[in-house]
PDB file of C-alpha atoms and ligand atoms in Angstrom:
ATOM      1  CA  MET U   4      79.145 183.267 112.517  1.00  0.00           C
ATOM      2  CA  SER U   5      78.411 182.152 116.045  1.00  0.00           C
ATOM      3  CA  PHE U   6      75.651 183.612 118.209  1.00  0.00           C
ATOM      4  CA  CYS U   7      78.264 185.402 120.300  1.00  0.00           C
ATOM      5  CA  SER U   8      80.030 186.860 117.300  1.00  0.00           C
ATOM      6  CA  ASP U   9      76.723 188.155 115.909  1.00  0.00           C
ATOM      7  CA  ILE U  10      76.021 189.988 119.154  1.00  0.00           C
ATOM      8  CA  LYS U  11      79.514 191.460 119.126  1.00  0.00           C
ATOM      9  CA  THR U  12      79.080 192.731 115.586  1.00  0.00           C
ATOM     10  CA  GLU U  13      75.823 194.413 116.657  1.00  0.00           C
ATOM     11  CA  LEU U  14      77.539 195.966 119.665  1.00  0.00           C
ATOM     12  CA  THR U  15      80.290 197.479 117.539  1.00  0.00           C
ATOM     13  CA  ASP U  16      77.579 199.345 115.600  1.00  0.00           C
ATOM     14  CA  ILE U  17      76.254 201.207 118.620  1.00  0.00           C
ATOM     15  CA  LYS U  18      76.820 204.931 118.433  1.00  0.00           C
ATOM     16  CA  VAL U  19      79.058 205.880 121.341  1.00  0.00           C
ATOM     17  CA  SER U  20      78.323 209.032 123.337  1.00  0.00           C
ATOM     18  CA  ARG U  21      81.261 211.357 123.663  1.00  0.00           C
ATOM     19  CA  CYS U  22      81.414 210.888 127.441  1.00  0.00           C
ATOM     20  CA  CYS U  23      81.701 207.085 127.020  1.00  0.00           C
ATOM     21  CA  VAL U  24      84.453 206.865 124.383  1.00  0.00           C
ATOM     22  CA  GLN U  25      87.342 206.592 126.809  1.00  0.00           C
ATOM     23  CA  ALA U  26      85.577 204.121 129.080  1.00  0.00           C
ATOM     24  CA  LEU U  27      84.795 201.887 126.098  1.00  0.00           C
ATOM     25  CA  THR U  28      88.388 202.069 124.871  1.00  0.00           C
ATOM     26  CA  TYR U  29      89.669 201.316 128.355  1.00  0.00           C
ATOM     27  CA  GLY U  30      87.427 198.232 128.624  1.00  0.00           C
ATOM     28  CA  LEU U  31      88.723 196.957 125.285  1.00  0.00           C
ATOM     29  CA  LEU U  32      92.340 197.570 126.290  1.00  0.00           C
ATOM     30  CA  LEU U  33      92.189 196.145 129.783  1.00  0.00           C
ATOM     31  CA  PHE U  34      90.361 192.963 128.814  1.00  0.00           C
ATOM     32  CA  GLY U  35      92.252 192.423 125.579  1.00  0.00           C
ATOM     33  CA  ARG U  36      94.862 189.732 125.224  1.00  0.00           C
ATOM     34  CA  ALA U  37      97.654 191.823 126.763  1.00  0.00           C
ATOM     35  CA  PHE U  38      97.848 195.236 128.404  1.00  0.00           C
ATOM     36  CA  GLY U  39     101.249 196.177 129.751  1.00  0.00           C
ATOM     37  CA  ALA U  40     104.547 197.787 128.842  1.00  0.00           C
ATOM     38  CA  GLN U  41     105.756 194.639 127.045  1.00  0.00           C
ATOM     39  CA  LYS U  42     102.654 194.107 125.012  1.00  0.00           C
ATOM     40  CA  ILE U  43      99.310 195.674 124.249  1.00  0.00           C
ATOM     41  CA  SER U  44      97.191 193.519 121.994  1.00  0.00           C
ATOM     42  CA  MET U  45      93.844 191.956 121.344  1.00  0.00           C
ATOM     43  CA  GLN U  46      92.824 188.963 119.314  1.00  0.00           C
ATOM     44  CA  SER U  47      89.385 188.119 118.019  1.00  0.00           C
ATOM     45  CA  GLU U  48      87.627 186.008 115.441  1.00  0.00           C
ATOM     46  CA  ASN U  49      85.431 188.999 114.849  1.00  0.00           C
ATOM     47  CA  GLU U  50      86.836 191.505 112.394  1.00  0.00           C
ATOM     48  CA  ALA U  51      84.482 194.310 113.474  1.00  0.00           C
ATOM     49  CA  VAL U  52      85.725 194.066 117.079  1.00  0.00           C
ATOM     50  CA  THR U  53      89.363 194.272 115.992  1.00  0.00           C
ATOM     51  CA  LYS U  54      88.587 197.266 113.794  1.00  0.00           C
ATOM     52  CA  LEU U  55      86.795 199.051 116.624  1.00  0.00           C
ATOM     53  CA  TYR U  56      89.710 198.384 119.008  1.00  0.00           C
ATOM     54  CA  SER U  57      92.163 199.745 116.491  1.00  0.00           C
ATOM     55  CA  ALA U  58      90.048 202.780 115.536  1.00  0.00           C
ATOM     56  CA  LEU U  59      89.401 203.822 119.140  1.00  0.00           C
ATOM     57  CA  ILE U  60      93.057 203.512 120.120  1.00  0.00           C
ATOM     58  CA  LYS U  61      94.190 205.502 117.101  1.00  0.00           C
ATOM     59  CA  LYS U  62      91.609 208.176 117.839  1.00  0.00           C
ATOM     60  CA  ASN U  63      92.281 208.418 121.577  1.00  0.00           C
ATOM     61  CA  TYR U  64      96.056 208.118 121.610  1.00  0.00           C
ATOM     62  CA  ASP U  65      97.184 208.941 118.094  1.00  0.00           C
ATOM     63  CA  VAL U  66      99.371 205.836 117.836  1.00  0.00           C
ATOM     64  CA  ASP U  67      99.786 203.142 115.178  1.00  0.00           C
ATOM     65  CA  VAL U  68      97.935 199.873 115.547  1.00  0.00           C
ATOM     66  CA  LYS U  69      99.149 196.902 113.555  1.00  0.00           C
ATOM     67  CA  ILE U  70      96.499 194.428 112.422  1.00  0.00           C
ATOM     68  CA  THR U  71      97.412 190.938 111.229  1.00  0.00           C
ATOM     69  CA  VAL U  72      95.125 188.191 110.021  1.00  0.00           C
ATOM     70  CA  GLY U  73      95.916 184.640 110.995  1.00  0.00           C
ATOM     71  CA  GLU U  74      94.497 181.546 109.339  1.00  0.00           C
ATOM     72  CA  SER U  75      94.583 178.549 111.592  1.00  0.00           C
ATOM     73  CA  LYS U  76      91.374 176.618 112.254  1.00  0.00           C
ATOM     74  CA  ASN U  77      89.391 179.845 112.172  1.00  0.00           C
ATOM     75  CA  THR U  78      90.362 183.227 110.841  1.00  0.00           C
ATOM     76  CA  THR U  79      91.638 185.380 113.687  1.00  0.00           C
ATOM     77  CA  TYR U  80      92.359 189.076 113.697  1.00  0.00           C
ATOM     78  CA  LYS U  81      95.102 190.401 115.881  1.00  0.00           C
ATOM     79  CA  ALA U  82      95.668 194.053 116.693  1.00  0.00           C
ATOM     80  CA  GLU U  83      98.739 195.233 118.559  1.00  0.00           C
ATOM     81  CA  ILE U  84     100.674 198.310 119.470  1.00  0.00           C
ATOM     82  CA  ALA U  85     104.096 197.426 118.097  1.00  0.00           C
ATOM     83  CA  ASP U  86     106.010 200.486 119.240  1.00  0.00           C
ATOM     84  CA  GLU U  87     107.167 200.660 122.846  1.00  0.00           C
ATOM     85  CA  ILE U  88     106.928 204.441 123.096  1.00  0.00           C
ATOM     86  CA  ASP U  89     103.333 204.193 121.908  1.00  0.00           C
ATOM     87  CA  ARG U  90     102.575 201.575 124.516  1.00  0.00           C
ATOM     88  CA  LEU U  91     104.013 203.741 127.267  1.00  0.00           C
ATOM     89  CA  LYS U  92     102.002 206.674 126.002  1.00  0.00           C
ATOM     90  CA  ILE U  93      98.797 204.652 126.379  1.00  0.00           C
ATOM     91  CA  LEU U  94      99.751 203.274 129.785  1.00  0.00           C
ATOM     92  CA  ALA U  95     100.665 206.732 131.052  1.00  0.00           C
ATOM     93  CA  SER U  96      97.228 208.048 130.104  1.00  0.00           C
ATOM     94  CA  VAL U  97      95.382 205.708 132.433  1.00  0.00           C
ATOM     95  CA  ASP U  98      95.828 206.237 136.137  1.00  0.00           C
ATOM     96  CA  PHE U  99      96.957 202.707 136.348  1.00  0.00           C
ATOM     97  CA  GLY U 100     100.148 202.909 138.336  1.00  0.00           C
ATOM     98  CA  MET U 101     101.454 200.059 136.168  1.00  0.00           C
ATOM     99  CA  VAL U 102      99.907 197.675 138.676  1.00  0.00           C
ATOM    100  CA  GLU U 103      98.166 195.177 136.529  1.00  0.00           C
ATOM    101  CA  GLY U 104      94.621 194.410 137.403  1.00  0.00           C
ATOM    102  CA  LYS U 105      93.464 197.611 138.979  1.00  0.00           C
ATOM    103  CA  ILE U 106      90.596 199.343 137.275  1.00  0.00           C
ATOM    104  CA  SER U 107      90.894 203.096 137.187  1.00  0.00           C
ATOM    105  CA  HIS U 108      87.506 204.757 137.624  1.00  0.00           C
ATOM    106  CA  GLU U 109      88.537 208.099 136.216  1.00  0.00           C
ATOM    107  CA  PHE U 110      86.734 207.493 132.912  1.00  0.00           C
ATOM    108  CA  PHE U 111      83.449 206.596 134.552  1.00  0.00           C
ATOM    109  CA  ASN U 112      81.804 209.979 134.391  1.00  0.00           C
ATOM    110  CA  ARG U 113      78.287 208.595 134.454  1.00  0.00           C
ATOM    111  CA  ALA U 114      76.452 205.261 134.626  1.00  0.00           C
ATOM    112  CA  CYS U 115      76.451 205.149 130.801  1.00  0.00           C
ATOM    113  CA  CYS U 116      80.279 205.217 130.774  1.00  0.00           C
ATOM    114  CA  GLU U 117      80.496 202.286 133.163  1.00  0.00           C
ATOM    115  CA  ALA U 118      78.103 200.389 130.892  1.00  0.00           C
ATOM    116  CA  ALA U 119      80.319 201.245 127.903  1.00  0.00           C
ATOM    117  CA  PHE U 120      83.323 199.942 129.828  1.00  0.00           C
ATOM    118  CA  VAL U 121      81.558 196.599 130.398  1.00  0.00           C
ATOM    119  CA  ARG U 122      80.653 196.537 126.707  1.00  0.00           C
ATOM    120  CA  GLY U 123      84.338 196.984 125.890  1.00  0.00           C
ATOM    121  CA  ALA U 124      85.249 194.154 128.257  1.00  0.00           C
ATOM    122  CA  PHE U 125      82.641 191.883 126.679  1.00  0.00           C
ATOM    123  CA  LEU U 126      83.821 192.731 123.162  1.00  0.00           C
ATOM    124  CA  ALA U 127      87.435 192.077 124.108  1.00  0.00           C
ATOM    125  CA  CYS U 128      87.105 188.796 125.972  1.00  0.00           C
ATOM    126  CA  GLY U 129      83.446 187.857 126.525  1.00  0.00           C
ATOM    127  CA  GLN U 130      82.041 184.515 125.457  1.00  0.00           C
ATOM    128  CA  MET U 131      78.333 183.827 125.334  1.00  0.00           C
ATOM    129  CA  SER U 132      76.654 180.563 124.473  1.00  0.00           C
ATOM    130  CA  ASP U 133      73.522 180.464 122.367  1.00  0.00           C
ATOM    131  CA  PRO U 134      70.612 180.720 124.859  1.00  0.00           C
ATOM    132  CA  ALA U 135      68.688 178.204 122.766  1.00  0.00           C
ATOM    133  CA  LYS U 136      71.249 175.678 124.008  1.00  0.00           C
ATOM    134  CA  SER U 137      72.456 176.927 127.388  1.00  0.00           C
ATOM    135  CA  TYR U 138      72.718 180.053 129.517  1.00  0.00           C
ATOM    136  CA  ARG U 139      76.317 181.045 130.030  1.00  0.00           C
ATOM    137  CA  VAL U 140      78.490 184.146 129.712  1.00  0.00           C
ATOM    138  CA  ASP U 141      82.220 184.052 130.513  1.00  0.00           C
ATOM    139  CA  PHE U 142      84.770 186.804 130.906  1.00  0.00           C
ATOM    140  CA  PRO U 143      88.153 185.038 131.110  1.00  0.00           C
ATOM    141  CA  VAL U 144      90.714 187.311 132.780  1.00  0.00           C
ATOM    142  CA  LYS U 145      94.316 186.896 133.835  1.00  0.00           C
ATOM    143  CA  ASN U 146      94.326 188.056 137.405  1.00  0.00           C
ATOM    144  CA  GLU U 147      92.061 187.834 140.384  1.00  0.00           C
ATOM    145  CA  ALA U 148      91.936 191.527 141.268  1.00  0.00           C
ATOM    146  CA  LEU U 149      90.634 192.360 137.806  1.00  0.00           C
ATOM    147  CA  ALA U 150      88.069 189.561 138.032  1.00  0.00           C
ATOM    148  CA  GLN U 151      86.836 190.882 141.376  1.00  0.00           C
ATOM    149  CA  GLU U 152      86.599 194.448 140.146  1.00  0.00           C
ATOM    150  CA  LEU U 153      84.624 193.398 137.099  1.00  0.00           C
ATOM    151  CA  ARG U 154      82.285 191.359 139.272  1.00  0.00           C
ATOM    152  CA  ASP U 155      81.735 194.399 141.537  1.00  0.00           C
ATOM    153  CA  ILE U 156      81.001 196.698 138.613  1.00  0.00           C
ATOM    154  CA  LEU U 157      78.519 194.162 137.221  1.00  0.00           C
ATOM    155  CA  ALA U 158      76.883 193.850 140.642  1.00  0.00           C
ATOM    156  CA  ARG U 159      76.322 197.607 140.748  1.00  0.00           C
ATOM    157  CA  HIS U 160      74.262 197.202 137.566  1.00  0.00           C
ATOM    158  CA  SER U 161      72.102 194.310 138.814  1.00  0.00           C
ATOM    159  CA  VAL U 162      74.198 191.615 137.147  1.00  0.00           C
ATOM    160  CA  ALA U 163      75.212 188.987 139.705  1.00  0.00           C
ATOM    161  CA  ALA U 164      78.307 187.112 138.527  1.00  0.00           C
ATOM    162  CA  ASN U 165      80.622 184.529 140.074  1.00  0.00           C
ATOM    163  CA  ILE U 166      84.332 183.882 139.783  1.00  0.00           C
ATOM    164  CA  SER U 167      86.095 180.590 139.240  1.00  0.00           C
ATOM    165  CA  THR U 168      89.626 179.632 138.250  1.00  0.00           C
ATOM    166  CA  ARG U 169      90.504 178.377 134.804  1.00  0.00           C
ATOM    167  CA  GLY U 170      94.032 177.159 134.181  1.00  0.00           C
ATOM    168  CA  LYS U 171      96.319 179.895 135.424  1.00  0.00           C
ATOM    169  CA  GLY U 172      93.626 182.541 135.113  1.00  0.00           C
ATOM    170  CA  PHE U 173      90.141 183.379 136.327  1.00  0.00           C
ATOM    171  CA  VAL U 174      86.691 183.493 134.816  1.00  0.00           C
ATOM    172  CA  VAL U 175      83.921 185.884 135.752  1.00  0.00           C
ATOM    173  CA  TYR U 176      80.835 183.947 134.736  1.00  0.00           C
ATOM    174  CA  ILE U 177      77.075 184.344 134.652  1.00  0.00           C
ATOM    175  CA  LYS U 178      74.759 181.360 134.427  1.00  0.00           C
ATOM    176  CA  ARG U 179      71.301 182.603 135.346  1.00  0.00           C
ATOM    177  CA  SER U 180      69.121 183.665 132.457  1.00  0.00           C
ATOM    178  CA  GLU U 181      67.738 186.742 134.242  1.00  0.00           C
ATOM    179  CA  MET U 182      71.296 187.957 134.907  1.00  0.00           C
ATOM    180  CA  ILE U 183      72.245 187.449 131.249  1.00  0.00           C
ATOM    181  CA  ILE U 184      69.126 189.456 130.354  1.00  0.00           C
ATOM    182  CA  ASN U 185      70.352 192.284 132.610  1.00  0.00           C
ATOM    183  CA  LEU U 186      73.879 192.089 131.171  1.00  0.00           C
ATOM    184  CA  LEU U 187      72.639 192.317 127.583  1.00  0.00           C
ATOM    185  CA  ALA U 188      70.518 195.339 128.474  1.00  0.00           C
ATOM    186  CA  LEU U 189      73.482 196.926 130.258  1.00  0.00           C
ATOM    187  CA  ILE U 190      75.907 196.594 127.341  1.00  0.00           C
ATOM    188  CA  GLY U 191      73.400 197.932 124.844  1.00  0.00           C
ATOM    189  CA  ALA U 192      72.007 194.755 123.288  1.00  0.00           C
ATOM    190  CA  SER U 193      68.427 195.668 124.285  1.00  0.00           C
ATOM    191  CA  ALA U 194      66.730 193.795 121.458  1.00  0.00           C
ATOM    192  CA  ARG U 195      68.688 190.649 122.372  1.00  0.00           C
ATOM    193  CA  SER U 196      67.774 191.170 126.005  1.00  0.00           C
ATOM    194  CA  LEU U 197      64.062 191.327 125.170  1.00  0.00           C
ATOM    195  CA  GLU U 198      64.398 188.281 122.920  1.00  0.00           C
ATOM    196  CA  LEU U 199      65.943 186.350 125.759  1.00  0.00           C
ATOM    197  CA  ILE U 200      63.233 187.420 128.227  1.00  0.00           C
ATOM    198  CA  GLU U 201      60.813 186.061 125.733  1.00  0.00           C
ATOM    199  CA  THR U 202      62.470 182.716 125.012  1.00  0.00           C
ATOM    200  CA  THR U 203      62.956 182.080 128.712  1.00  0.00           C
ATOM    201  CA  ILE U 204      59.371 182.891 129.484  1.00  0.00           C
ATOM    202  CA  ILE U 205      57.768 181.179 126.514  1.00  0.00           C
ATOM    203  CA  LYS U 206      59.321 177.933 127.662  1.00  0.00           C
ATOM    204  CA  GLU U 207      57.634 178.333 131.048  1.00  0.00           C
ATOM    205  CA  VAL U 208      54.319 179.530 129.651  1.00  0.00           C
ATOM    206  CA  ASN U 209      54.135 176.674 127.172  1.00  0.00           C
ATOM    207  CA  ASN U 210      54.528 174.244 130.011  1.00  0.00           C
ATOM    208  CA  LYS U 211      51.871 175.937 132.073  1.00  0.00           C
ATOM    209  CA  THR U 212      49.485 176.467 129.155  1.00  0.00           C
ATOM    210  CA  ASN U 213      49.699 172.776 128.392  1.00  0.00           C
ATOM    211  CA  ARG U 214      48.757 172.070 131.942  1.00  0.00           C
ATOM    212  CA  VAL U 215      45.725 174.368 131.671  1.00  0.00           C
ATOM    213  CA  PHE U 216      44.669 172.566 128.494  1.00  0.00           C
ATOM    214  CA  ASN U 217      45.029 169.268 130.203  1.00  0.00           C
ATOM    215  CA  CYS U 218      42.875 170.200 133.171  1.00  0.00           C
ATOM    216  CA  ASP U 219      40.213 172.169 131.474  1.00  0.00           C
ATOM    217  CA  GLY U 220      39.857 171.208 127.828  1.00  0.00           C
ATOM    218  CA  ALA U 221      39.877 174.187 125.494  1.00  0.00           C
ATOM    219  CA  ASN U 222      38.825 176.674 128.141  1.00  0.00           C
ATOM    220  CA  ILE U 223      41.953 178.797 128.153  1.00  0.00           C
ATOM    221  CA  ASN U 224      42.198 181.324 130.871  1.00  0.00           C
ATOM    222  CA  LYS U 225      41.251 184.752 129.509  1.00  0.00           C
ATOM    223  CA  THR U 226      44.339 186.335 131.023  1.00  0.00           C
ATOM    224  CA  ILE U 227      46.640 183.970 129.149  1.00  0.00           C
ATOM    225  CA  GLU U 228      44.740 184.534 125.928  1.00  0.00           C
ATOM    226  CA  ALA U 229      45.110 188.313 126.200  1.00  0.00           C
ATOM    227  CA  SER U 230      48.764 187.937 127.159  1.00  0.00           C
ATOM    228  CA  MET U 231      49.476 185.716 124.151  1.00  0.00           C
ATOM    229  CA  LYS U 232      48.002 188.304 121.824  1.00  0.00           C
ATOM    230  CA  GLN U 233      50.126 191.033 123.410  1.00  0.00           C
ATOM    231  CA  ARG U 234      53.268 188.940 123.321  1.00  0.00           C
ATOM    232  CA  LYS U 235      52.706 188.001 119.700  1.00  0.00           C
ATOM    233  CA  ALA U 236      52.641 191.714 118.839  1.00  0.00           C
ATOM    234  CA  ILE U 237      55.720 192.439 120.963  1.00  0.00           C
ATOM    235  CA  GLU U 238      57.627 189.525 119.465  1.00  0.00           C
ATOM    236  CA  TYR U 239      56.791 190.727 115.963  1.00  0.00           C
ATOM    237  CA  LEU U 240      58.115 194.212 116.768  1.00  0.00           C
ATOM    238  CA  ILE U 241      61.290 192.813 118.347  1.00  0.00           C
ATOM    239  CA  LYS U 242      62.025 190.646 115.327  1.00  0.00           C
ATOM    240  CA  ARG U 243      61.751 193.669 113.064  1.00  0.00           C
ATOM    241  CA  GLU U 244      63.850 195.725 115.452  1.00  0.00           C
ATOM    242  CA  MET U 245      61.007 198.185 115.810  1.00  0.00           C
ATOM    243  CA  LEU U 246      60.285 197.853 119.505  1.00  0.00           C
ATOM    244  CA  SER U 247      63.267 199.888 120.603  1.00  0.00           C
ATOM    245  CA  SER U 248      62.126 202.849 118.493  1.00  0.00           C
ATOM    246  CA  LEU U 249      58.753 203.091 120.288  1.00  0.00           C
ATOM    247  CA  PRO U 250      58.127 205.615 123.066  1.00  0.00           C
ATOM    248  CA  GLU U 251      59.722 204.707 126.387  1.00  0.00           C
ATOM    249  CA  GLU U 252      56.388 203.996 128.123  1.00  0.00           C
ATOM    250  CA  LEU U 253      55.434 201.420 125.485  1.00  0.00           C
ATOM    251  CA  ILE U 254      58.831 199.679 125.776  1.00  0.00           C
ATOM    252  CA  ALA U 255      58.355 199.563 129.557  1.00  0.00           C
ATOM    253  CA  ALA U 256      54.884 198.015 129.116  1.00  0.00           C
ATOM    254  CA  ALA U 257      56.324 195.441 126.674  1.00  0.00           C
ATOM    255  CA  ARG U 258      59.107 194.516 129.078  1.00  0.00           C
ATOM    256  CA  LEU U 259      56.619 194.121 131.886  1.00  0.00           C
ATOM    257  CA  ARG U 260      54.367 191.868 129.827  1.00  0.00           C
ATOM    258  CA  LEU U 261      57.291 189.692 128.701  1.00  0.00           C
ATOM    259  CA  LYS U 262      58.583 189.426 132.221  1.00  0.00           C
ATOM    260  CA  TYR U 263      55.208 188.387 133.687  1.00  0.00           C
ATOM    261  CA  PRO U 264      53.464 186.561 130.866  1.00  0.00           C
ATOM    262  CA  GLU U 265      50.709 185.087 132.993  1.00  0.00           C
ATOM    263  CA  ALA U 266      49.949 188.048 135.178  1.00  0.00           C
ATOM    264  CA  SER U 267      46.647 189.890 135.000  1.00  0.00           C
ATOM    265  CA  LEU U 268      46.764 193.618 134.332  1.00  0.00           C
ATOM    266  CA  LYS U 269      46.302 194.277 138.018  1.00  0.00           C
ATOM    267  CA  GLU U 270      49.264 192.055 138.898  1.00  0.00           C
ATOM    268  CA  LEU U 271      51.369 193.706 136.180  1.00  0.00           C
ATOM    269  CA  CYS U 272      50.672 197.115 137.685  1.00  0.00           C
ATOM    270  CA  LYS U 273      51.795 195.836 141.062  1.00  0.00           C
ATOM    271  CA  ASN U 274      55.065 194.587 139.544  1.00  0.00           C
ATOM    272  CA  SER U 275      55.688 197.731 137.539  1.00  0.00           C
ATOM    273  CA  PRO U 276      58.757 199.710 138.679  1.00  0.00           C
ATOM    274  CA  GLU U 277      56.802 202.906 138.033  1.00  0.00           C
ATOM    275  CA  THR U 278      53.309 203.616 139.324  1.00  0.00           C
ATOM    276  CA  ILE U 279      50.695 202.967 136.691  1.00  0.00           C
ATOM    277  CA  THR U 280      46.928 202.368 136.701  1.00  0.00           C
ATOM    278  CA  VAL U 281      45.256 199.311 135.183  1.00  0.00           C
ATOM    279  CA  SER U 282      43.563 201.419 132.539  1.00  0.00           C
ATOM    280  CA  GLY U 283      46.839 203.212 131.761  1.00  0.00           C
ATOM    281  CA  LEU U 284      48.674 199.941 131.262  1.00  0.00           C
ATOM    282  CA  ASN U 285      45.798 198.474 129.294  1.00  0.00           C
ATOM    283  CA  HIS U 286      45.910 201.495 127.018  1.00  0.00           C
ATOM    284  CA  ARG U 287      49.661 201.048 126.408  1.00  0.00           C
ATOM    285  CA  LEU U 288      49.373 197.346 125.638  1.00  0.00           C
ATOM    286  CA  LYS U 289      46.470 198.051 123.279  1.00  0.00           C
ATOM    287  CA  LYS U 290      48.577 200.693 121.575  1.00  0.00           C
ATOM    288  CA  ILE U 291      51.318 198.083 120.971  1.00  0.00           C
ATOM    289  CA  ILE U 292      48.783 195.728 119.392  1.00  0.00           C
ATOM    290  CA  GLU U 293      47.466 198.580 117.232  1.00  0.00           C
ATOM    291  CA  ILE U 294      50.978 199.383 115.990  1.00  0.00           C
ATOM    292  CA  TYR U 295      51.548 195.703 115.268  1.00  0.00           C
ATOM    293  CA  GLU U 296      48.290 195.428 113.335  1.00  0.00           C
ATOM    294  CA  GLU U 297      49.061 198.556 111.346  1.00  0.00           C
ATOM    295  CA  ILE U 298      52.440 197.347 110.111  1.00  0.00           C
ATOM    296  CA  LYS U 299      51.654 193.654 109.784  1.00  0.00           C
TER     297      LYS U 299
HETATM  298 ZN1  LIG Q 322      78.973 208.041 129.231  1.00  0.00          ZN
END
């Protein structure tokens, strides 16, 4: 399984809030292979994605979804709505005016629903390269209006994306690591998002730490030493998928530390989105290390 497919499988496991179900389904439909009166279908190498697509459509619209498995170079799973009446039933339910490429906002009750919609879009058409090799996420779409609307929705959630053409279609793409971090957090892959913050930053810190070693022998800056200890604990918790189950204030402290690996506590407090004192933050980071030491 590819890196991208692994993430998709994880995303299909997320429990969906009732308010988000329709937005998620809509994202899957709209960014699937086809969404119109002639054809509604999606194709994926990931079986879990195809099953989710099919299950959500059956549940929301009470129609039959036909799944076929193709064996060419890779196994592909195709789901389609074979019956025309069923297709019209689905199309009629979205305020879509049959004009392809317009996103109806009627399912976006809250910010969480918009995030679920983007998750659906990513599951249906998203491609992500392994960050160990390169930073790149693509959403290939057929028409420009849809590409622009997706880009605008992403922008509202702090994910800056660009659009380029590809063949007859368009690609909404993201190339900056910090934007991919934001996207992963948005679509619910928080552990992956934290992992990526860490890999990005460790690369930088390693470079800088080497420089410190070079200038000043073994006299490592105390701040970096403390930070390394904290990050080691955070990394351990992420790998065991335990970080996300900690109290919100500890997750926030962990994020802050990963984002600013070299900062002193005072600098971290300055960069914190919420107001926090040095001793408060110190206490939280110590708590993370304690938890790590307990379970290690
Ligand atoms: Zn919602």
